[in-house]
Coordinates of C-alpha atoms and ligand atoms in Angstrom, one line a residue:
M59 CA -0.2 0.0 -0.1
L60 CA 1.3 3.4 -0.4
S61 CA 0.8 4.4 3.2
Q62 CA 3.4 2.0 3.7
V63 CA 5.7 2.4 0.9
V64 CA 6.0 6.3 2.3
E65 CA 6.6 5.6 5.7
L66 CA 9.1 3.1 4.8
I67 CA 10.8 6.6 2.8
E68 CA 10.3 8.7 6.1
H69 CA 12.1 6.1 8.5
K70 CA 15.3 4.3 6.4
R71 CA 17.9 5.9 4.3
F72 CA 19.7 3.2 2.5
F73 CA 17.8 2.2 -0.4
A74 CA 18.9 0.3 -3.9
I75 CA 16.5 1.0 -7.2
T76 CA 15.8 -2.8 -9.0
S77 CA 13.8 -3.7 -11.7
H78 CA 13.3 -6.6 -15.1
M79 CA 16.6 -7.8 -16.5
R80 CA 16.1 -6.2 -20.6
P81 CA 15.2 -2.2 -19.0
D82 CA 12.2 -0.8 -20.8
G83 CA 10.3 3.0 -20.8
D84 CA 8.8 2.6 -17.5
S85 CA 11.0 0.7 -15.1
L86 CA 13.9 2.3 -16.5
G87 CA 11.3 5.9 -16.4
S88 CA 9.8 4.8 -13.1
S89 CA 12.6 3.8 -11.0
L90 CA 15.1 7.1 -12.2
G91 CA 12.1 8.9 -10.6
L92 CA 12.8 7.7 -7.4
Y93 CA 15.7 7.9 -7.4
W94 CA 15.4 11.7 -7.3
L95 CA 12.9 11.9 -4.8
L96 CA 14.8 10.3 -3.0
R97 CA 18.4 11.4 -3.8
Q98 CA 15.7 14.9 -3.3
L99 CA 15.0 14.0 0.5
G100 CA 19.0 13.2 1.6
K101 CA 18.6 9.6 1.0
S102 CA 21.5 7.3 -0.1
V103 CA 20.2 5.7 -3.2
E104 CA 21.0 3.4 -6.7
V105 CA 19.6 2.4 -9.2
I106 CA 21.1 -1.2 -9.6
M107 CA 19.8 -3.4 -12.8
R108 CA 21.9 -6.6 -14.5
D109 CA 21.0 -4.8 -17.9
P110 CA 22.4 -1.9 -19.3
A111 CA 20.0 1.1 -20.2
P112 CA 19.0 1.3 -23.5
Q113 CA 20.5 3.6 -26.6
A114 CA 16.8 5.2 -26.0
Y115 CA 17.1 6.0 -23.0
H116 CA 20.8 7.3 -22.6
K117 CA 19.3 10.7 -22.2
L118 CA 16.7 10.3 -19.6
P119 CA 18.2 11.9 -15.7
G120 CA 20.5 9.9 -13.8
A121 CA 20.4 6.9 -17.1
C122 CA 24.8 7.5 -16.5
E123 CA 24.7 6.8 -12.7
V124 CA 22.1 3.2 -13.3
R125 CA 24.5 0.6 -11.8
T126 CA 25.2 -3.0 -13.7
T127 CA 25.6 -6.4 -12.1
Q128 CA 24.0 -9.6 -11.0
K129 CA 23.4 -10.2 -8.1
V130 CA 23.2 -7.1 -4.7
D131 CA 26.1 -6.9 -3.4
R132 CA 25.9 -3.9 -0.5
E133 CA 23.2 -4.1 2.8
Y134 CA 19.9 -1.9 1.8
D135 CA 17.2 -1.1 4.6
A136 CA 15.5 -1.6 1.2
V137 CA 14.8 -2.8 -2.0
F138 CA 12.3 -0.8 -4.9
V139 CA 11.7 -3.8 -7.0
I140 CA 10.3 -1.7 -9.9
E141 CA 7.8 -3.2 -12.2
C142 CA 8.3 -7.4 -11.8
S143 CA 5.9 -10.6 -11.8
D144 CA 8.1 -12.1 -9.5
I145 CA 11.3 -12.5 -7.4
T146 CA 13.4 -14.0 -10.8
R147 CA 12.2 -10.9 -12.9
P148 CA 15.4 -8.3 -12.0
G149 CA 17.8 -11.4 -12.9
L150 CA 19.2 -10.3 -9.3
E151 CA 20.9 -12.8 -6.9
N152 CA 20.6 -12.4 -3.5
L153 CA 17.6 -10.2 -3.7
E154 CA 15.6 -12.3 -1.8
E155 CA 17.4 -11.9 0.8
Q156 CA 16.7 -8.3 1.0
F157 CA 13.7 -6.1 2.5
V158 CA 11.7 -6.0 -1.1
V159 CA 9.6 -2.8 -1.7
N160 CA 7.6 -4.6 -5.2
I161 CA 5.8 -1.5 -7.0
D162 CA 3.7 -2.9 -9.9
H163 CA 0.7 -1.8 -12.5
H164 CA 0.4 -5.5 -13.2
S165 CA -2.5 -6.9 -10.9
T166 CA -1.5 -10.7 -11.7
T167 CA 1.6 -9.7 -10.2
A168 CA 3.4 -11.8 -7.6
L169 CA 3.2 -10.3 -4.1
F170 CA 6.6 -11.1 -3.4
G171 CA 7.8 -7.7 -1.4
T172 CA 7.8 -7.3 2.3
V173 CA 5.8 -4.4 1.1
N174 CA 3.6 -4.7 -1.9
W175 CA 2.2 -1.8 -3.4
I176 CA 0.3 -2.9 -6.5
D177 CA -1.8 0.0 -8.4
S178 CA -3.8 -1.4 -11.5
T179 CA -5.3 1.6 -12.3
A180 CA -2.3 2.9 -13.3
S181 CA -0.9 3.0 -17.6
A182 CA 2.7 2.9 -16.0
V183 CA 4.1 2.6 -12.8
G184 CA 5.8 6.6 -13.7
E185 CA 2.0 7.2 -12.6
M186 CA 2.8 6.2 -9.1
I187 CA 6.0 7.3 -8.0
Y188 CA 4.3 11.4 -9.7
N189 CA 1.7 10.1 -6.9
L190 CA 4.0 8.9 -4.2
C191 CA 6.3 12.9 -4.6
K192 CA 2.7 13.7 -4.2
A193 CA 2.2 11.8 -1.3
V194 CA 5.2 12.5 0.9
G195 CA 6.3 16.2 -0.9
V196 CA 8.6 16.0 -3.0
R197 CA 8.8 18.8 -5.5
V198 CA 8.6 17.1 -9.6
T199 CA 11.8 18.7 -10.5
R200 CA 12.5 19.4 -13.4
E201 CA 14.4 15.2 -13.9
I202 CA 11.0 13.9 -12.2
A203 CA 9.2 14.9 -14.4
E204 CA 11.7 13.9 -17.5
C205 CA 11.8 10.6 -16.1
V206 CA 8.5 10.4 -15.4
Y207 CA 6.6 11.2 -18.6
T208 CA 9.0 8.8 -20.5
A209 CA 7.5 6.1 -18.9
L210 CA 3.8 6.8 -19.9
L211 CA 4.7 7.8 -22.8
T212 CA 6.4 4.3 -23.5
D213 CA 4.3 2.3 -21.6
T214 CA 0.7 3.8 -23.1
G215 CA 2.6 3.7 -26.9
S216 CA 2.6 7.4 -27.1
F217 CA -0.6 7.6 -25.5
H218 CA -2.2 5.0 -28.8
Y219 CA -2.9 2.3 -26.3
S220 CA -6.6 1.4 -23.6
N221 CA -4.6 2.6 -20.9
T222 CA -4.6 5.7 -21.2
T223 CA -7.2 7.1 -18.5
E224 CA -8.0 11.1 -18.4
R225 CA -5.6 10.5 -15.3
T226 CA -2.4 9.8 -17.9
F227 CA -3.3 13.1 -19.6
K228 CA -3.6 15.1 -16.5
I229 CA 0.0 13.4 -15.5
A230 CA 1.5 14.3 -18.5
S231 CA 0.1 18.1 -18.6
E232 CA 1.8 18.4 -14.9
L233 CA 5.1 16.8 -16.3
V234 CA 5.2 19.6 -19.3
R235 CA 4.8 22.4 -16.7
A236 CA 7.2 20.6 -14.5
G237 CA 9.3 21.3 -17.8
V238 CA 9.6 18.0 -19.0
R239 CA 9.3 19.1 -23.4
P240 CA 7.4 17.0 -24.9
A241 CA 9.3 16.9 -28.5
K242 CA 12.4 16.5 -27.0
I243 CA 11.8 13.6 -25.1
A244 CA 10.1 12.0 -28.4
E245 CA 13.4 12.7 -29.9
A246 CA 15.2 10.5 -27.2
V247 CA 13.1 7.8 -26.6
F248 CA 11.9 7.5 -30.5
N249 CA 14.2 8.6 -33.4
S250 CA 17.6 6.3 -32.3
Y251 CA 17.7 3.6 -33.8
S252 CA 21.2 2.4 -34.9
W253 CA 22.4 2.3 -38.5
N254 CA 22.0 -1.4 -37.5
K255 CA 18.5 -0.7 -36.4
L256 CA 17.1 -0.3 -38.8
S257 CA 19.5 -3.7 -40.4
L258 CA 17.6 -5.8 -38.4
L259 CA 14.2 -3.9 -39.1
S260 CA 14.5 -4.1 -42.5
E261 CA 15.9 -8.3 -41.9
V262 CA 13.5 -8.9 -39.2
L263 CA 10.2 -7.6 -41.1
S264 CA 11.2 -9.8 -44.4
T265 CA 10.2 -12.4 -42.5
A266 CA 5.8 -11.6 -42.1
R267 CA 4.0 -14.0 -43.0
Q268 CA 0.2 -13.7 -42.2
D269 CA -2.6 -16.1 -41.7
A270 CA -5.0 -17.7 -43.6
S271 CA -8.0 -15.0 -41.5
G272 CA -5.6 -11.5 -42.1
R273 CA -6.3 -11.4 -39.2
I274 CA -2.5 -12.2 -37.4
A275 CA 0.4 -11.9 -38.1
T276 CA 4.3 -13.1 -37.8
L277 CA 8.0 -12.5 -37.2
R278 CA 11.3 -14.2 -37.0
Q279 CA 14.1 -12.4 -35.2
S280 CA 17.1 -15.7 -35.6
L281 CA 19.9 -16.4 -33.8
A282 CA 21.7 -15.1 -37.7
M283 CA 20.1 -12.0 -37.9
T284 CA 21.1 -11.1 -34.2
A285 CA 24.7 -11.7 -35.2
R286 CA 24.1 -9.3 -38.4
G287 CA 22.1 -6.5 -36.5
G288 CA 25.2 -6.2 -33.5
N289 CA 23.8 -4.5 -30.5
A290 CA 20.9 -3.4 -32.1
D291 CA 17.5 -4.0 -29.5
E292 CA 15.0 -5.6 -31.2
D293 CA 12.5 -3.3 -28.7
G294 CA 9.1 -1.5 -31.1
I295 CA 9.7 -4.4 -34.2
V296 CA 7.0 -6.3 -33.0
N297 CA 4.5 -3.2 -33.6
Y298 CA 5.2 -2.9 -36.8
P299 CA 2.5 -5.1 -38.7
M300 CA -0.3 -3.8 -35.8
S301 CA -0.2 -0.8 -38.0
V302 CA -2.0 -2.6 -41.1
G303 CA -5.7 -2.6 -40.4
K304 CA -6.7 -5.2 -40.5
I305 CA -4.1 -7.4 -37.7
E306 CA -5.5 -8.1 -34.6
A307 CA -2.6 -10.0 -33.4
V308 CA 1.2 -10.3 -34.0
A309 CA 3.6 -12.7 -31.9
F310 CA 7.5 -11.9 -33.0
L311 CA 9.8 -15.5 -32.2
K312 CA 13.4 -13.8 -31.3
E313 CA 15.4 -16.5 -31.0
H314 CA 17.6 -17.0 -27.7
E315 CA 19.6 -20.3 -28.4
P316 CA 18.2 -23.2 -31.1
G317 CA 15.0 -24.5 -30.7
I318 CA 14.2 -22.0 -28.1
Y319 CA 11.9 -18.9 -28.8
R320 CA 11.8 -15.5 -26.6
T321 CA 8.1 -14.3 -27.6
S322 CA 6.2 -10.7 -27.8
L323 CA 3.0 -11.0 -28.5
R324 CA 0.4 -7.9 -29.1
S325 CA -3.0 -7.3 -30.1
K326 CA -5.3 -4.7 -29.9
G327 CA -8.9 -4.3 -28.1
D328 CA -10.6 -6.9 -26.7
V329 CA -7.7 -9.6 -28.0
N330 CA -6.4 -11.3 -25.5
V331 CA -1.9 -12.3 -25.4
A332 CA -1.7 -12.2 -21.2
R333 CA -4.1 -15.3 -21.3
V334 CA -2.5 -16.8 -24.4
A335 CA 1.0 -16.2 -23.0
E336 CA 0.1 -17.9 -19.7
K337 CA -0.7 -20.8 -21.1
F338 CA 2.8 -21.0 -22.4
G339 CA 3.8 -19.9 -18.5
G340 CA 4.2 -16.4 -20.1
G341 CA 2.0 -13.7 -18.7
G342 CA 2.1 -9.7 -19.1
H343 CA -1.4 -7.4 -20.1
R344 CA -4.2 -8.4 -21.8
N345 CA -2.6 -6.4 -25.2
A346 CA 1.4 -6.8 -24.5
A347 CA 2.5 -10.4 -23.3
G348 CA 5.4 -13.0 -23.4
C349 CA 6.6 -16.7 -23.0
T350 CA 9.1 -18.7 -24.3
L351 CA 8.3 -21.2 -27.1
Y352 CA 10.7 -24.8 -27.9
G353 CA 11.1 -26.4 -31.3
T354 CA 11.9 -26.1 -34.9
W355 CA 10.3 -22.3 -36.0
E356 CA 7.1 -24.2 -38.4
E357 CA 6.7 -26.0 -34.3
A358 CA 6.6 -22.8 -32.1
E359 CA 4.6 -20.7 -34.8
E360 CA 1.8 -23.2 -35.6
K361 CA 1.1 -23.6 -32.2
I362 CA 0.6 -19.6 -30.8
V363 CA -0.5 -18.7 -34.4
A364 CA -3.5 -22.0 -32.8
L365 CA -3.6 -20.4 -29.9
L366 CA -3.9 -17.0 -31.1
Q367 CA -6.7 -17.5 -33.7
E368 CA -8.7 -18.7 -30.7
A369 CA -8.1 -15.1 -28.5
V370 CA -8.2 -13.5 -32.1
E371 CA -12.1 -15.7 -32.5
R372 CA -13.3 -14.5 -28.7
G373 CA -12.0 -11.0 -29.1
A374 CA -14.1 -10.5 -31.6
G375 CA -17.3 -11.8 -29.4
A376 CA -16.3 -9.6 -26.4
Q377 CA -18.4 -6.9 -25.5
H378 CA -16.7 -4.0 -25.9
S379 CA -17.1 -1.9 -23.2
S380 CA -17.2 2.2 -23.3
E381 CA -14.9 2.8 -19.9
P382 CA -10.9 3.0 -20.9
E383 CA -9.9 -0.2 -20.6
E384 CA -6.7 -1.3 -18.0
L385 CA -3.7 -2.4 -19.5
G386 CA -3.5 -4.4 -16.0
Q387 CA -6.8 -4.6 -15.1
P388 CA -8.2 -8.0 -13.7
Q389 CA -9.2 -9.6 -16.3
E390 CA -12.2 -12.1 -16.7
T391 CA -12.2 -15.6 -16.6
V392 CA -12.3 -17.6 -19.6
V393 CA -14.8 -19.2 -21.0
Ligands
LIG669 P1 7.9 -7.7 -24.7 O1 6.9 -8.2 -25.4 O2 8.0 -6.5 -24.6 O3 9.2 -8.5 -24.4 O4 6.9 -8.2 -22.7 C1 5.4 -7.5 -23.1 C2 4.8 -7.7 -21.8 O5 4.7 -8.8 -20.9 C3 5.6 -7.1 -21.0 O6 4.4 -5.7 -19.2 C4 6.6 -8.0 -19.8 O7 6.4 -7.5 -18.5 C5 5.9 -8.8 -19.6 N1 6.7 -10.3 -19.8 C6 6.5 -10.6 -21.9 N2 7.3 -11.4 -20.8 C7 7.2 -11.5 -20.1 C8 7.2 -13.4 -19.6 O8 7.8 -14.7 -19.5 N3 6.7 -13.4 -18.4 C9 5.5 -12.3 -17.5 N4 4.9 -12.9 -16.4 N5 5.9 -11.1 -18.3 C10 6.2 -11.9 -19.4
LIG670 MN1 4.8 -0.8 -16.7

């Protein structure tokens, strides 16, 4: 609960903040927003991550201070774990021995913290960090505002996704008042491709296939493509097939080892890909989820496409709610 987090911040002083492996805009923006909040209160704090920040987030205030490490190698009063579905997602050894504070906006998160603050109505954990600033009486400086705005911008898909609410825009507006220049952030986050990334994008897009219905697309990234891409990451590539009007769900299979594929799923509207991911031991949000698949390319694709077809059919039959739907809302039982 928020009140427990406030009390803890007031009474303790030596903190660490971490988030999931391969951090994204919400995990980095929220972690760094919290970092500046704690700094303003005179606390000792560091951000520790298993993986370095992608290029798109290098301009975030504090990004260069993120320490990459494989294990929690110090004793903290508390470690904040930002937007992780379970204690293994940060990929840090010895984390479970610390006093853990779980902050997340996924309703499906495990309550693995000593303190758990979960708000599934928040479009991004960034919104929660903004609320925390208000709750502890910290001024929203330009640093905090830029971090939180980046979290909102990326987790709502530039305010496109159905998790975007009136509150999201209200907070975004406050952040602009606090000094955020939206064009500057958008430029840093979205126009940050390297030439290698453009080449990787063209290779991956050349594998795009649609199923017989034309409503489901698949993409592949082989180990060879990853090697040719150098240090280019695949972030955002999964979204390209969504620009086809008729496409309702996408599976992007990235070969991790021969026969093992990290898979990103995306969908539109009522098509629930979190449910599909869960069937393969993964999870996520209704419209953005992930899991791991095994077998040959064809076997893996066949399995995922079959379940996506069911999800698309179920989605087409679902009642459209007139309320804005939250990404992290509890989801109805599959019948
Ligand atoms: P992405 O495709 O961008 O890697 O992940 C999309 C969403 O699915 C994110 O919210 C991410 O946290 C979640 N996700 C991806 N892979 C997994 C997984 O293996 N397990 C769980 N629980 N969530 C995942
Ligand atoms: Mn998030």
